[in-house]
XYZ file of C-alpha atoms in Angstrom:
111
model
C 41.315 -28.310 -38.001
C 41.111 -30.116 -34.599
C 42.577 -26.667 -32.625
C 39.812 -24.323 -34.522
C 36.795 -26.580 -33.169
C 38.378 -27.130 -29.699
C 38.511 -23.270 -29.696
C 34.832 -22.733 -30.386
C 34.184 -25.603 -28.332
C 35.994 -23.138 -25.514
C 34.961 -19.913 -26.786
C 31.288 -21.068 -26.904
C 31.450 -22.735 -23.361
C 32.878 -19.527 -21.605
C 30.330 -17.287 -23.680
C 27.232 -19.991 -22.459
C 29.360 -19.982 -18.481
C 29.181 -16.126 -18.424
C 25.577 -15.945 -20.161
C 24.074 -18.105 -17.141
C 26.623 -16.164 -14.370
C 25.261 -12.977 -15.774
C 21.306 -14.216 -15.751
C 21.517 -15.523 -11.537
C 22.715 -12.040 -10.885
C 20.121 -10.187 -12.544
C 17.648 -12.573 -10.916
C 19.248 -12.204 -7.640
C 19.558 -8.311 -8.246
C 15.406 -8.550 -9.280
C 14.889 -10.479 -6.198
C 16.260 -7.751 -4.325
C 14.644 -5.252 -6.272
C 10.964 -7.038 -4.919
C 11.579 -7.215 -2.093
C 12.448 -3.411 -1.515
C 9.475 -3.160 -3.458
C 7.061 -4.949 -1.126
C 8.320 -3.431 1.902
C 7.449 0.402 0.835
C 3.920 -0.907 0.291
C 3.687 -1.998 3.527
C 5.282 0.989 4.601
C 2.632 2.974 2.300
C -0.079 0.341 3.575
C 0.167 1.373 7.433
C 0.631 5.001 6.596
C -2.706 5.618 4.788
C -4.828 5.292 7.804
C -6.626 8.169 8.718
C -7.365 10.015 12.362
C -10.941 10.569 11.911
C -10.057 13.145 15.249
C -8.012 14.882 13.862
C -8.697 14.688 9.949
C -9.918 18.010 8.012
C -12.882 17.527 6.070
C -11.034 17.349 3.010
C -9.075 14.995 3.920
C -12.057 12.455 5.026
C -13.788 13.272 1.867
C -10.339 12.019 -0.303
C -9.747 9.346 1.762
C -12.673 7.185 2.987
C -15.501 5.647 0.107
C -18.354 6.621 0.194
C -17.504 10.006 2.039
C -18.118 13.609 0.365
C -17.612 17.078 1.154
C -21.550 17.107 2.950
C -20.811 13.293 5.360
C -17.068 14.725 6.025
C -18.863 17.853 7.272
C -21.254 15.977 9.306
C -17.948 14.245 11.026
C -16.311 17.402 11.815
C -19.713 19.081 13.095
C -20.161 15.913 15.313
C -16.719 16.006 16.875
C -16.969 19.318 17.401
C -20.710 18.713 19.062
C -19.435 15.626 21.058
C -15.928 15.439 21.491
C -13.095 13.394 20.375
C -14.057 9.810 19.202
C -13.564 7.311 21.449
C -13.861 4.066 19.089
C -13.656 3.971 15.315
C -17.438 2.322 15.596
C -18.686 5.757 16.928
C -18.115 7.183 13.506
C -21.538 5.196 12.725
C -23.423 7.705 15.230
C -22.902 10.087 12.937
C -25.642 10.982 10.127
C -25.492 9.251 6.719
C -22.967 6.657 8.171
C -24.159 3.082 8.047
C -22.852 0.048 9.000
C -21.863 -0.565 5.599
C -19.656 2.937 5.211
C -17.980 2.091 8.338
C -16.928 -1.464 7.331
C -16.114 -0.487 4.008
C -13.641 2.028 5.242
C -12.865 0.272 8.753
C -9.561 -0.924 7.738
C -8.509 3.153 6.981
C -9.360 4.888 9.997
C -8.485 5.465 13.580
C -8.587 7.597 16.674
């Protein structure tokens, strides 16, 4: 009787030993998992600015709020009328652009 308990006693220690093993690697491996994670949307983060010099309409109009097919056109007929851009706050010279498009959409844009 005394050897069948101290061989549950065993068998149920190495079970609960390889039970809490087994759950710091998959915490480990999910901590490792994040952080892969967080880096591509950084990655993504800095790679969804947009060139308003060199952007197609279309693309403005998908990419900036508050911009449609009619202010995208206005960008591209006042780079074309003016020249490159030569700050991000000269987009606001252009017609139907506030001050509250532009900071709205500051953070997305460059030269």
């Amino acid at each position: 009787m005394k050897m069948k308990w101290t061989s549950a006693l065993l068998l149920t220690s190495a079970l609960l030993t390889g039970g809490i093993f087994s759950t710091s690697a998959l915490a480990q491996s999910a901590q490792t998992d994040n952080s892969q994670a967080q880096q591509v949307v950084i990655q993504d983060t800095d790679s969804s600015r947009i060139s308003i010099n060199t952007a197609s309409a279309e693309e403005l109009a998908q990419n900036l709020s508050g911009i449609g097919p009619k202010k995208a056109q206005s960008i591209i007929e006042y780079r074309t009328d003016h020249g490159p851009f030569t700050s991000t706050e000269q987009l606001m010279e252009v017609k139907g652009i506030g001050e509250r498009i532009f900071s709205v959409n500051s953070d997305k844009i460059e030269l």
